[in-house]
Short mmCIF file of C-alpha atoms in Angstrom, two decimals:
data_model
loop_
_atom_site.label_atom_id
_atom_site.label_comp_id
_atom_site.label_asym_id
_atom_site.label_seq_id
_atom_site.Cartn_x
_atom_site.Cartn_y
_atom_site.Cartn_z
CA MET A 1 0.00 0.00 0.00
CA LEU A 2 1.10 3.55 -0.73
CA TYR A 3 0.94 5.92 2.19
CA ASN A 4 -0.96 9.15 1.55
CA ARG A 5 0.94 11.74 3.56
CA PHE A 6 -1.86 14.28 3.05
CA ALA A 7 -4.79 12.10 4.14
CA GLN A 8 -5.15 13.63 7.61
CA ASP A 9 -4.88 17.16 6.23
CA ALA A 10 -7.20 16.87 3.24
CA ALA A 11 -10.34 18.93 3.61
CA GLY A 12 -11.69 17.80 0.27
CA ALA A 13 -10.20 19.18 -2.92
CA SER A 14 -11.41 22.66 -3.74
CA PRO A 15 -12.52 23.15 -7.33
CA ILE A 16 -10.47 25.42 -9.55
CA ARG A 17 -11.97 28.88 -9.52
CA GLN A 18 -14.26 29.76 -12.40
CA SER A 19 -12.07 32.72 -13.32
CA GLU A 20 -9.04 30.47 -13.74
CA ALA A 21 -7.49 31.63 -17.00
CA CYS A 22 -4.27 33.09 -15.68
CA PHE A 23 -1.95 31.69 -18.31
CA GLY A 24 -4.04 32.92 -21.25
CA ARG A 25 -4.42 31.38 -24.65
CA PRO A 26 -1.43 31.27 -27.02
CA GLY A 27 -0.45 34.83 -27.78
CA GLU A 28 -2.54 36.31 -24.95
CA PRO A 29 -0.95 37.87 -21.86
CA ALA A 30 -0.90 36.08 -18.54
CA ARG A 31 -2.84 37.74 -15.76
CA PHE A 32 -3.43 37.79 -12.04
CA HIS A 33 -6.62 36.64 -10.36
CA SER A 34 -9.12 39.45 -9.95
CA GLU A 35 -10.97 38.16 -6.85
CA ARG A 36 -11.14 40.41 -3.82
CA GLN A 37 -11.40 39.06 -0.31
CA ASP A 38 -14.78 39.74 1.28
CA THR A 39 -13.98 39.91 4.99
CA SER A 40 -17.67 39.75 5.95
CA LEU A 41 -18.07 36.16 4.75
CA PRO A 42 -18.48 33.29 7.25
CA GLY A 43 -15.39 31.44 6.04
CA TRP A 44 -13.13 34.45 6.56
CA ARG A 45 -14.55 35.15 10.01
CA ARG A 46 -14.16 31.52 11.03
CA LEU A 47 -10.57 31.41 9.78
CA ALA A 48 -9.79 34.53 11.81
CA GLU A 49 -11.19 32.75 14.87
CA LEU A 50 -9.06 29.68 14.18
CA ILE A 51 -5.96 31.88 14.02
CA ASP A 52 -6.87 33.41 17.39
CA GLU A 53 -7.29 29.92 18.85
CA ALA A 54 -3.93 28.79 17.47
CA VAL A 55 -2.20 31.84 18.92
CA ALA A 56 -3.84 31.28 22.30
CA ASP A 57 -2.85 27.63 22.63
CA GLY A 58 0.59 28.03 21.01
CA ARG A 59 0.12 25.12 18.65
CA GLU A 60 2.92 24.14 16.30
CA VAL A 61 0.76 22.65 13.54
CA PHE A 62 -1.90 24.77 11.85
CA ARG A 63 -4.28 23.02 9.43
CA PRO A 64 -7.28 25.38 9.34
CA LEU A 65 -9.10 24.02 6.29
CA VAL A 66 -10.14 20.81 8.01
CA ASP A 67 -12.18 22.92 10.45
CA LEU A 68 -14.05 24.76 7.70
CA SER A 69 -17.06 23.53 5.75
CA PRO A 70 -16.78 23.32 1.93
CA ALA A 71 -18.83 26.53 1.64
CA GLU A 72 -16.61 28.31 4.16
CA ARG A 73 -13.46 27.24 2.32
CA GLN A 74 -14.82 28.73 -0.88
CA ASP A 75 -15.11 32.09 0.90
CA LEU A 76 -11.32 32.34 1.02
CA VAL A 77 -9.27 34.26 -1.52
CA THR A 78 -6.29 34.85 0.75
CA LEU A 79 -5.34 34.40 4.41
CA PRO A 80 -5.88 37.04 7.11
CA PRO A 81 -2.83 39.21 7.83
CA THR A 82 -3.11 38.01 11.43
CA ILE A 83 -1.15 34.91 10.41
CA ALA A 84 1.79 37.12 11.45
CA ARG A 85 0.84 36.21 15.04
CA LEU A 86 1.44 32.49 14.41
CA THR A 87 5.05 32.73 15.50
CA ARG A 88 5.08 29.25 17.10
CA VAL A 89 3.61 27.39 14.14
CA LYS A 90 6.11 25.03 12.52
CA ARG A 91 3.79 23.39 9.97
CA LEU A 92 1.27 25.31 7.86
CA LEU A 93 -0.95 22.90 5.93
CA LEU A 94 -3.25 24.24 3.22
CA TYR A 95 -3.82 21.13 1.15
CA GLY A 96 -6.44 21.63 -1.57
CA SER A 97 -7.17 25.27 -0.74
CA PRO A 98 -9.01 27.68 -3.08
CA LEU A 99 -6.55 30.48 -2.27
CA VAL A 100 -5.29 32.72 -5.06
CA ARG A 101 -2.63 34.51 -3.02
CA ILE A 102 -0.71 34.32 0.26
CA PRO A 103 -0.29 37.59 2.21
CA PRO A 104 3.19 38.98 2.90
CA GLU A 105 2.58 38.58 6.64
CA ILE A 106 3.59 34.94 6.25
CA GLY A 107 7.14 36.26 6.56
CA ALA A 108 6.53 36.88 10.27
CA MET A 109 5.98 33.16 10.95
CA GLU A 110 9.49 32.82 12.31
CA SER A 111 9.19 29.19 13.42
CA LEU A 112 7.74 27.89 10.13
CA GLU A 113 9.54 24.75 8.96
CA VAL A 114 7.02 23.03 6.68
CA PHE A 115 4.72 24.78 4.18
CA GLU A 116 2.26 22.60 2.26
CA PRO A 117 -0.23 24.33 -0.06
CA TYR A 118 -0.25 21.26 -2.31
CA THR A 119 -3.09 21.05 -4.88
CA SER A 120 -3.97 24.70 -4.27
CA ARG A 121 -4.16 25.07 -8.02
CA SER A 122 -5.03 28.76 -8.11
CA LEU A 123 -1.80 29.71 -6.32
CA HIS A 124 0.48 30.75 -9.18
CA TRP A 125 2.98 32.84 -7.20
CA PHE A 126 4.07 33.69 -3.65
CA PRO A 127 5.15 36.86 -1.82
CA TYR A 128 8.87 37.53 -1.56
CA GLU A 129 8.36 37.85 2.20
CA LEU A 130 8.21 34.05 2.35
CA THR A 131 12.03 34.14 2.20
CA ARG A 132 12.02 35.68 5.69
CA CYS A 133 10.99 32.32 7.14
CA ARG A 134 14.56 31.33 7.87
CA ASN A 135 13.65 27.96 9.37
CA LEU A 136 11.59 26.84 6.37
CA ARG A 137 13.11 23.59 5.12
CA ASP A 138 10.30 21.66 3.44
CA SER A 139 7.58 22.69 1.00
CA THR A 140 5.07 20.86 -1.15
CA VAL A 141 3.67 23.05 -3.91
CA SER A 142 1.78 22.18 -7.09
CA THR A 143 4.59 23.49 -9.27
CA ARG A 144 2.79 22.92 -12.57
CA SER A 145 0.41 25.71 -11.51
CA LEU A 146 3.20 28.25 -11.09
CA TYR A 147 4.23 31.08 -13.39
CA GLY A 148 7.54 30.14 -15.01
CA ASN A 149 7.40 26.55 -13.78
CA PHE A 150 10.22 24.45 -15.21
CA LYS A 151 8.01 21.95 -17.08
CA PHE A 152 5.70 24.39 -18.87
CA ARG A 153 7.29 27.86 -18.52
CA HIS A 154 3.93 29.54 -18.07
CA PRO A 155 4.31 33.28 -18.77
CA PHE A 156 4.40 35.84 -15.98
CA PRO A 157 1.83 38.65 -15.78
CA ARG A 158 3.26 41.95 -16.91
CA LEU A 159 3.92 44.25 -13.94
CA GLN A 160 3.28 47.96 -13.82
CA PRO A 161 6.12 50.41 -14.59
CA ARG A 162 7.99 52.42 -12.00
CA GLY A 163 5.94 55.34 -10.70
CA ALA A 164 2.58 53.88 -11.76
CA LEU A 165 1.50 53.47 -8.14
CA ALA A 166 1.62 57.24 -7.68
CA GLU A 167 -1.22 57.54 -10.19
CA VAL A 168 -3.55 55.27 -8.23
CA ALA A 169 -6.30 57.07 -6.32
CA GLU A 170 -6.61 54.53 -3.48
CA CYS A 171 -3.37 52.70 -2.68
CA ASP A 172 -5.08 50.69 0.03
CA ARG A 173 -7.64 49.37 -2.44
CA LEU A 174 -5.69 48.21 -5.48
CA ASP A 175 -7.06 46.22 -8.38
CA PRO A 176 -5.59 42.72 -7.82
CA ARG A 177 -5.83 41.93 -11.54
CA VAL A 178 -3.39 44.79 -12.15
CA TRP A 179 -1.17 44.66 -9.06
CA GLY A 180 -1.59 41.08 -7.88
CA VAL A 181 -2.66 42.30 -4.44
CA GLU A 182 -5.31 44.55 -2.91
CA GLU A 183 -2.91 46.55 -0.77
CA ILE A 184 0.83 47.18 -0.50
CA ARG A 185 1.82 47.96 3.07
CA GLY A 186 5.61 48.02 2.91
CA CYS A 187 8.76 47.02 1.06
CA SER A 188 9.21 43.28 0.56
CA VAL A 189 12.98 43.64 0.89
CA CYS A 190 13.71 46.17 3.64
CA SER A 191 10.26 46.42 5.28
CA GLY A 192 10.42 50.18 4.91
CA PRO A 193 7.61 52.47 3.78
CA ILE A 194 6.66 52.75 0.13
CA ASP A 195 7.62 55.87 -1.81
CA LEU A 196 4.95 55.94 -4.53
CA ALA A 197 7.18 57.61 -7.10
CA ARG A 198 10.08 55.17 -6.59
CA PHE A 199 8.03 52.01 -6.07
CA ARG A 200 8.89 49.03 -8.25
CA GLN A 201 7.41 45.56 -8.72
CA VAL A 202 9.54 42.71 -10.03
CA TRP A 203 9.43 38.95 -10.34
CA ILE A 204 12.21 36.70 -9.14
CA SER A 205 12.41 32.89 -9.08
CA LEU A 206 14.17 31.53 -6.00
CA ARG A 207 14.50 28.21 -4.27
CA VAL A 208 12.46 28.37 -1.09
CA ALA A 209 12.79 25.18 0.93
CA THR A 210 12.07 22.32 -1.50
CA ASP A 211 10.75 24.22 -4.52
CA VAL A 212 11.73 27.03 -6.86
CA LEU A 213 8.92 29.56 -6.56
CA PRO A 214 7.98 32.69 -8.52
CA LEU A 215 8.07 35.48 -5.97
CA LEU A 216 6.45 38.90 -6.32
CA VAL A 217 8.64 41.69 -4.94
CA ASN A 218 7.09 45.01 -3.93
CA ALA A 219 10.21 47.15 -3.62
CA CYS A 220 10.44 50.67 -2.23
CA SER A 221 13.25 51.58 -4.64
CA THR A 222 15.72 50.40 -7.25
CA VAL A 223 18.25 49.99 -4.43
CA CYS A 224 16.14 47.21 -2.90
CA VAL A 225 15.70 45.54 -6.29
CA GLN A 226 19.48 45.55 -6.69
CA ALA A 227 19.80 43.93 -3.25
CA LEU A 228 17.83 40.84 -4.33
CA PRO A 229 19.71 37.50 -4.45
CA THR A 230 20.70 35.72 -7.63
CA PRO A 231 17.74 33.81 -9.13
CA ALA A 232 17.71 30.02 -9.20
CA GLU A 233 19.70 28.32 -11.93
CA GLY A 234 17.58 27.38 -14.92
CA TYR A 235 15.20 30.32 -14.55
CA VAL A 236 15.23 33.93 -15.73
CA MET A 237 18.54 35.07 -14.31
CA THR A 238 17.59 38.62 -13.35
CA PRO A 239 14.62 40.20 -11.59
CA HIS A 240 12.10 41.12 -14.29
CA GLN A 241 8.70 42.64 -14.92
CA GLY A 242 7.12 39.70 -16.71
CA GLY A 243 5.13 39.74 -19.92
CA ARG A 244 5.40 37.37 -22.85
CA GLU A 245 8.47 39.21 -24.14
CA ILE A 246 10.51 37.80 -21.25
CA GLU A 247 12.62 34.94 -22.61
CA GLN A 248 12.52 31.94 -20.29
CA PRO A 249 14.75 28.88 -20.61
CA GLU A 250 13.32 25.94 -22.51
CA PRO A 251 11.11 23.58 -20.46
CA TRP A 252 13.00 20.75 -18.79
#
């Protein structure tokens, strides 16, 4: 018999979101998911409660989806920023989630060792802040769903040019289809405040624990972009702004 390592964590596979067309047809640009998180929904409120419970009891394993109903799971687009309080959690298990993005606050989970969003097929990228989890040693990600993944080389969404953020009326309510996120609260690299005129977004592919992941960097300046590490071998070898014009290595 083959052992299913995810059996105790499976909450029932979440269907791919109806808007799933992120890689586009041949010749069409790739794009971000457009869903916004409705924080009034039961699933979001229940997840926030589960985070409070995990903080209170200091647990080291957090598998919230098994405590949500199928309908509640479908309420989730991202995770609450309060995951930053889960500083004792060593294993974060999100098997089969419907999530389309992970918030940058995951970088505050200083004890995180194992990250498993396996079969979360609408997760195509991760925040650069994930690299702040210095103890992270094991990950299980559905890599074929990732932008730039080594088997299919899915294209990356084109990012906005430098200074474009200064033209946005509400920087705390961004269009996620354009920016990838609904809000940018600080620099992914130095944690400093964002200067709208100098702000830059770039992609970089880095090995994080077990997998090479496409990471979205929200940088306060060109200086922070220049401070980024060297990308993983076999991927685009410089930070870039995506788009189909970016030449990726041939699929492996």
